[in-house]
Short mmCIF file of N, CA and C in Angstrom, two decimals:
data_model
loop_
_atom_site.label_atom_id
_atom_site.label_comp_id
_atom_site.label_asym_id
_atom_site.label_seq_id
_atom_site.Cartn_x
_atom_site.Cartn_y
_atom_site.Cartn_z
N MET A 1 16.63 -3.58 -0.17
CA MET A 1 16.00 -3.03 0.97
C MET A 1 15.68 -1.59 0.73
N ALA A 2 14.50 -1.29 1.08
CA ALA A 2 14.01 0.15 0.84
C ALA A 2 14.48 1.05 1.98
N SER A 3 14.57 2.29 1.68
CA SER A 3 15.07 3.27 2.70
C SER A 3 14.00 4.22 3.02
N LEU A 4 13.99 4.78 4.25
CA LEU A 4 13.14 5.78 4.80
C LEU A 4 14.03 6.75 5.42
N VAL A 5 14.16 8.00 5.00
CA VAL A 5 15.02 8.94 5.56
C VAL A 5 14.22 10.06 6.24
N LEU A 6 14.38 10.26 7.56
CA LEU A 6 13.63 11.35 8.20
C LEU A 6 14.61 12.13 9.02
N TRP A 7 14.35 13.49 9.10
CA TRP A 7 15.20 14.38 9.91
C TRP A 7 14.34 15.12 10.90
N SER A 8 14.84 15.44 12.00
CA SER A 8 14.26 16.21 13.02
C SER A 8 14.29 17.66 12.39
N THR A 9 13.21 18.44 12.72
CA THR A 9 13.17 19.83 12.20
C THR A 9 14.28 20.67 12.75
N ASP A 10 14.85 20.18 13.93
CA ASP A 10 15.96 20.85 14.64
C ASP A 10 17.26 20.55 14.07
N ALA A 11 17.43 19.41 13.37
CA ALA A 11 18.68 18.98 12.80
C ALA A 11 19.02 19.60 11.50
N ALA A 12 20.24 19.81 11.22
CA ALA A 12 20.75 20.34 9.93
C ALA A 12 20.59 19.24 8.95
N LEU A 13 20.16 19.46 7.78
CA LEU A 13 20.01 18.48 6.76
C LEU A 13 21.44 18.22 6.14
N PRO A 14 21.71 16.98 5.80
CA PRO A 14 22.98 16.67 5.19
C PRO A 14 22.92 17.18 3.67
N SER A 15 24.18 17.48 3.23
CA SER A 15 24.28 18.01 1.83
C SER A 15 25.33 17.27 1.12
N PRO A 16 25.13 16.71 0.00
CA PRO A 16 23.81 16.63 -0.62
C PRO A 16 22.92 15.47 0.08
N LEU A 17 21.60 15.70 -0.10
CA LEU A 17 20.64 14.81 0.51
C LEU A 17 20.81 13.43 -0.12
N PRO A 18 20.78 12.36 0.57
CA PRO A 18 20.81 11.03 0.03
C PRO A 18 19.48 10.68 -0.82
N ALA A 19 19.68 9.94 -1.87
CA ALA A 19 18.46 9.69 -2.73
C ALA A 19 17.63 8.51 -2.11
N PRO A 20 16.38 8.68 -1.95
CA PRO A 20 15.57 7.53 -1.46
C PRO A 20 15.49 6.47 -2.50
N ASP A 21 15.25 5.24 -2.04
CA ASP A 21 15.02 4.15 -2.99
C ASP A 21 13.69 4.24 -3.81
N ILE A 22 12.72 4.81 -3.04
CA ILE A 22 11.43 4.91 -3.64
C ILE A 22 10.81 6.29 -3.20
N ALA A 23 10.17 6.93 -4.11
CA ALA A 23 9.49 8.26 -3.77
C ALA A 23 8.00 7.99 -4.32
N VAL A 24 7.13 8.59 -3.45
CA VAL A 24 5.74 8.51 -3.79
C VAL A 24 5.16 9.87 -3.76
N GLU A 25 4.72 10.35 -4.83
CA GLU A 25 4.07 11.74 -4.96
C GLU A 25 2.64 11.56 -5.11
N VAL A 26 1.79 12.22 -4.36
CA VAL A 26 0.43 12.24 -4.46
C VAL A 26 0.00 13.56 -5.03
N LEU A 27 -0.61 13.48 -6.15
CA LEU A 27 -0.93 14.80 -6.79
C LEU A 27 -2.16 15.46 -6.10
N SER A 28 -2.06 16.74 -6.14
CA SER A 28 -3.15 17.59 -5.71
C SER A 28 -3.58 18.58 -6.72
N ARG A 29 -4.81 19.07 -6.49
CA ARG A 29 -5.39 20.07 -7.53
C ARG A 29 -4.50 21.23 -7.74
N SER A 30 -3.82 21.66 -6.59
CA SER A 30 -3.09 22.84 -6.67
C SER A 30 -1.66 22.70 -7.27
N GLU A 31 -1.17 21.45 -7.46
CA GLU A 31 0.10 21.23 -7.99
C GLU A 31 0.15 21.45 -9.54
N SER A 32 1.01 22.23 -9.98
CA SER A 32 1.12 22.44 -11.48
C SER A 32 2.02 21.28 -12.16
N ALA A 33 1.80 21.14 -13.39
CA ALA A 33 2.53 20.15 -14.17
C ALA A 33 4.03 20.43 -14.01
N SER A 34 4.39 21.77 -14.01
CA SER A 34 5.86 22.06 -13.93
C SER A 34 6.43 21.72 -12.57
N GLU A 35 5.60 21.99 -11.55
CA GLU A 35 6.05 21.63 -10.19
C GLU A 35 6.35 20.06 -10.00
N LEU A 36 5.40 19.36 -10.59
CA LEU A 36 5.60 17.81 -10.55
C LEU A 36 6.76 17.55 -11.38
N GLN A 37 6.91 18.02 -12.58
CA GLN A 37 8.11 17.64 -13.30
C GLN A 37 9.35 17.96 -12.73
N GLU A 38 9.49 19.15 -12.00
CA GLU A 38 10.63 19.50 -11.31
C GLU A 38 10.93 18.45 -10.14
N LYS A 39 10.01 18.01 -9.44
CA LYS A 39 10.11 17.01 -8.42
C LYS A 39 10.70 15.66 -9.13
N LEU A 40 10.06 15.31 -10.19
CA LEU A 40 10.40 14.05 -10.83
C LEU A 40 11.86 14.08 -11.36
N ASP A 41 12.27 15.27 -11.91
CA ASP A 41 13.63 15.45 -12.33
C ASP A 41 14.51 15.33 -11.19
N ASP A 42 14.30 15.96 -10.09
CA ASP A 42 15.11 15.95 -8.95
C ASP A 42 15.30 14.51 -8.54
N TYR A 43 14.20 13.64 -8.47
CA TYR A 43 14.31 12.25 -8.05
C TYR A 43 15.28 11.45 -9.03
N HIS A 44 15.06 11.72 -10.39
CA HIS A 44 15.80 11.08 -11.36
C HIS A 44 17.35 11.42 -11.26
N VAL A 45 17.64 12.64 -11.10
CA VAL A 45 19.10 13.05 -10.99
C VAL A 45 19.69 12.61 -9.73
N SER A 46 18.95 12.44 -8.75
CA SER A 46 19.57 12.04 -7.41
C SER A 46 19.74 10.46 -7.38
N GLY A 47 19.10 9.76 -8.37
CA GLY A 47 19.28 8.33 -8.43
C GLY A 47 18.23 7.54 -7.74
N THR A 48 17.07 8.09 -7.46
CA THR A 48 15.86 7.38 -7.01
C THR A 48 15.55 6.20 -7.90
N ALA A 49 15.38 5.00 -7.45
CA ALA A 49 15.21 3.80 -8.23
C ALA A 49 13.81 3.62 -8.63
N LEU A 50 12.84 4.05 -7.89
CA LEU A 50 11.45 3.89 -8.14
C LEU A 50 10.56 5.00 -7.71
N ILE A 51 9.77 5.58 -8.63
CA ILE A 51 8.85 6.65 -8.32
C ILE A 51 7.46 6.32 -8.64
N TRP A 52 6.56 6.50 -7.69
CA TRP A 52 5.15 6.37 -7.97
C TRP A 52 4.42 7.71 -7.86
N VAL A 53 3.65 8.02 -8.81
CA VAL A 53 2.86 9.23 -8.72
C VAL A 53 1.46 8.79 -8.72
N VAL A 54 0.78 9.11 -7.56
CA VAL A 54 -0.55 8.71 -7.33
C VAL A 54 -1.46 9.81 -7.72
N ASP A 55 -2.47 9.58 -8.52
CA ASP A 55 -3.40 10.55 -8.91
C ASP A 55 -4.83 10.22 -8.40
N PRO A 56 -5.22 10.76 -7.25
CA PRO A 56 -6.44 10.39 -6.69
C PRO A 56 -7.69 10.82 -7.52
N ILE A 57 -7.51 11.83 -8.31
CA ILE A 57 -8.64 12.29 -9.20
C ILE A 57 -8.92 11.31 -10.35
N ARG A 58 -7.86 10.89 -11.02
CA ARG A 58 -8.04 9.90 -12.12
C ARG A 58 -7.89 8.50 -11.66
N ARG A 59 -7.54 8.28 -10.39
CA ARG A 59 -7.51 7.03 -9.83
C ARG A 59 -6.52 6.08 -10.55
N THR A 60 -5.28 6.69 -10.70
CA THR A 60 -4.22 5.98 -11.44
C THR A 60 -2.93 6.13 -10.64
N VAL A 61 -1.92 5.22 -10.90
CA VAL A 61 -0.58 5.37 -10.31
C VAL A 61 0.37 5.28 -11.48
N MET A 62 1.18 6.28 -11.66
CA MET A 62 2.25 6.23 -12.71
C MET A 62 3.51 5.69 -11.98
N SER A 63 4.03 4.59 -12.55
CA SER A 63 5.18 3.90 -11.96
C SER A 63 6.31 4.06 -12.85
N MET A 64 7.45 4.67 -12.26
CA MET A 64 8.64 4.93 -13.06
C MET A 64 9.83 4.31 -12.31
N ALA A 65 10.44 3.27 -12.92
CA ALA A 65 11.55 2.62 -12.40
C ALA A 65 12.72 3.07 -13.21
N ALA A 66 13.91 3.18 -12.56
CA ALA A 66 15.00 3.77 -13.26
C ALA A 66 15.50 3.02 -14.47
N ASP A 67 15.19 1.74 -14.49
CA ASP A 67 15.65 0.90 -15.55
C ASP A 67 14.55 0.49 -16.63
N SER A 68 13.52 1.24 -16.61
CA SER A 68 12.37 0.93 -17.65
C SER A 68 11.45 2.23 -17.84
N ALA A 69 10.69 2.12 -18.88
CA ALA A 69 9.67 3.20 -19.20
C ALA A 69 8.72 3.31 -18.13
N ALA A 70 8.19 4.54 -18.01
CA ALA A 70 7.10 4.72 -17.05
C ALA A 70 5.73 4.08 -17.54
N VAL A 71 4.94 3.66 -16.63
CA VAL A 71 3.68 2.97 -16.94
C VAL A 71 2.63 3.52 -16.17
N VAL A 72 1.48 3.81 -16.79
CA VAL A 72 0.34 4.28 -15.93
C VAL A 72 -0.57 3.13 -15.73
N LEU A 73 -0.87 2.90 -14.41
CA LEU A 73 -1.61 1.78 -13.92
C LEU A 73 -3.03 2.22 -13.52
N HIS A 74 -4.06 1.60 -13.90
CA HIS A 74 -5.47 1.90 -13.69
C HIS A 74 -5.90 1.03 -12.61
N GLU A 75 -7.21 1.29 -12.11
CA GLU A 75 -7.71 0.57 -10.97
C GLU A 75 -7.77 -0.99 -11.07
N SER A 76 -7.89 -1.47 -12.34
CA SER A 76 -7.89 -2.98 -12.58
C SER A 76 -6.48 -3.51 -12.58
N ASP A 77 -5.48 -2.76 -12.49
CA ASP A 77 -4.06 -3.13 -12.64
C ASP A 77 -3.41 -3.44 -11.27
N THR A 78 -2.32 -4.10 -11.26
CA THR A 78 -1.58 -4.43 -10.03
C THR A 78 -0.28 -3.56 -9.96
N LEU A 79 -0.15 -2.89 -8.84
CA LEU A 79 1.15 -2.14 -8.62
C LEU A 79 2.11 -3.08 -7.91
N THR A 80 3.27 -3.08 -8.43
CA THR A 80 4.45 -3.93 -7.70
C THR A 80 5.55 -3.00 -7.46
N GLY A 81 6.41 -3.50 -6.56
CA GLY A 81 7.52 -2.75 -6.03
C GLY A 81 8.81 -3.08 -6.87
N GLY A 82 8.72 -3.98 -7.91
CA GLY A 82 9.92 -4.17 -8.75
C GLY A 82 11.09 -4.62 -7.93
N ARG A 83 12.28 -4.20 -8.37
CA ARG A 83 13.48 -4.63 -7.58
C ARG A 83 13.60 -3.86 -6.20
N VAL A 84 12.98 -2.83 -6.17
CA VAL A 84 13.08 -1.92 -4.89
C VAL A 84 12.32 -2.62 -3.73
N LEU A 85 11.12 -3.05 -4.02
CA LEU A 85 10.24 -3.68 -3.11
C LEU A 85 9.83 -5.05 -3.68
N PRO A 86 10.68 -6.00 -3.81
CA PRO A 86 10.26 -7.14 -4.45
C PRO A 86 9.09 -8.10 -4.08
N ASN A 87 8.75 -7.98 -2.85
CA ASN A 87 7.62 -8.77 -2.29
C ASN A 87 6.29 -7.95 -2.20
N PHE A 88 6.28 -6.70 -2.76
CA PHE A 88 5.13 -5.80 -2.66
C PHE A 88 4.28 -5.81 -3.85
N SER A 89 3.03 -6.04 -3.74
CA SER A 89 2.07 -5.99 -4.77
C SER A 89 0.61 -5.63 -4.29
N CYS A 90 -0.08 -4.83 -4.86
CA CYS A 90 -1.43 -4.54 -4.48
C CYS A 90 -2.21 -4.08 -5.77
N CYS A 91 -3.49 -4.34 -5.66
CA CYS A 91 -4.39 -3.82 -6.69
C CYS A 91 -4.47 -2.38 -6.58
N VAL A 92 -4.31 -1.58 -7.71
CA VAL A 92 -4.45 -0.10 -7.65
C VAL A 92 -5.79 0.31 -7.10
N ALA A 93 -6.89 -0.39 -7.31
CA ALA A 93 -8.18 -0.04 -6.72
C ALA A 93 -8.10 0.01 -5.14
N GLN A 94 -7.30 -0.80 -4.60
CA GLN A 94 -7.20 -0.75 -3.05
C GLN A 94 -6.65 0.58 -2.59
N ILE A 95 -5.75 1.16 -3.31
CA ILE A 95 -5.14 2.45 -2.92
C ILE A 95 -6.24 3.55 -2.77
N PHE A 96 -7.30 3.45 -3.61
CA PHE A 96 -8.34 4.50 -3.63
C PHE A 96 -9.61 4.04 -2.98
N GLU A 97 -9.58 2.94 -2.18
CA GLU A 97 -10.71 2.54 -1.41
C GLU A 97 -11.04 3.69 -0.38
N GLY A 98 -12.33 4.02 -0.26
CA GLY A 98 -12.74 5.04 0.61
C GLY A 98 -12.60 6.52 0.15
N ILE A 99 -12.06 6.59 -1.06
CA ILE A 99 -12.02 7.87 -1.63
C ILE A 99 -13.06 8.14 -2.70
N ALA A 100 -13.99 9.13 -2.54
CA ALA A 100 -15.07 9.31 -3.43
C ALA A 100 -14.61 9.72 -4.80
N ARG A 101 -15.29 9.28 -5.80
CA ARG A 101 -14.91 9.64 -7.24
C ARG A 101 -15.17 11.07 -7.36
N ASP A 102 -14.44 11.79 -8.12
CA ASP A 102 -14.58 13.25 -8.42
C ASP A 102 -15.32 13.32 -9.71
N PRO A 103 -16.47 14.01 -9.68
CA PRO A 103 -17.30 14.26 -10.94
C PRO A 103 -16.60 15.12 -11.91
N GLU A 104 -15.58 15.91 -11.55
CA GLU A 104 -14.95 16.83 -12.44
C GLU A 104 -13.60 16.28 -13.00
N VAL A 105 -13.48 14.94 -12.99
CA VAL A 105 -12.32 14.35 -13.56
C VAL A 105 -11.95 14.84 -15.00
N ASP A 106 -12.79 15.01 -15.88
CA ASP A 106 -12.56 15.40 -17.21
C ASP A 106 -12.00 16.82 -17.35
N GLU A 107 -12.12 17.67 -16.30
CA GLU A 107 -11.74 18.98 -16.28
C GLU A 107 -10.27 19.15 -15.77
N MET A 108 -9.58 18.20 -15.20
CA MET A 108 -8.31 18.11 -14.67
C MET A 108 -7.20 18.07 -15.76
N PRO A 109 -6.20 18.97 -15.72
CA PRO A 109 -5.18 18.80 -16.80
C PRO A 109 -4.41 17.47 -16.60
N ALA A 110 -3.92 16.98 -17.70
CA ALA A 110 -3.05 15.75 -17.62
C ALA A 110 -1.79 15.99 -17.01
N PRO A 111 -1.18 15.04 -16.37
CA PRO A 111 0.16 15.13 -15.78
C PRO A 111 1.14 15.37 -16.85
N PRO A 112 2.36 15.81 -16.59
CA PRO A 112 3.35 16.09 -17.68
C PRO A 112 3.80 14.81 -18.47
N ASN A 113 4.07 15.03 -19.73
CA ASN A 113 4.47 14.03 -20.58
C ASN A 113 5.85 13.46 -20.17
N THR A 114 6.04 12.28 -19.71
CA THR A 114 7.25 11.79 -19.29
C THR A 114 7.61 10.53 -20.10
N GLY A 115 7.11 10.26 -21.27
CA GLY A 115 7.40 9.11 -22.02
C GLY A 115 6.65 7.89 -21.41
N ILE A 116 5.40 8.10 -21.00
CA ILE A 116 4.63 7.24 -20.34
C ILE A 116 3.95 6.17 -21.25
N ARG A 117 4.03 4.94 -20.91
CA ARG A 117 3.10 3.86 -21.58
C ARG A 117 1.88 3.69 -20.80
N HIS A 118 0.66 3.61 -21.54
CA HIS A 118 -0.54 3.34 -20.89
C HIS A 118 -1.02 1.86 -21.05
#
């Protein structure tokens, strides 16, 4: 069963924060590779079982499960929830429906090297 943890802005956050079952990061042009890597490290250390990094510019999703190597999925691939969301699957292209392609894709820096398989 997947978890979703929300806190009111008025409530004190528990310490330490519980690890989510899944984390979804959507890259932005302003996010540096080191900022992303810091977030990924935090998720790994806390025990997050599944991390998806969505890149709307390159139209890819990097899927990182705690028990396997990271995989970069392209629009023709299918994203699955693995053990965390066993009944979930969708075509990566569906994630980017309605988002215009960016003509400057080749100018964007690559995400950090995390031992990713393509």
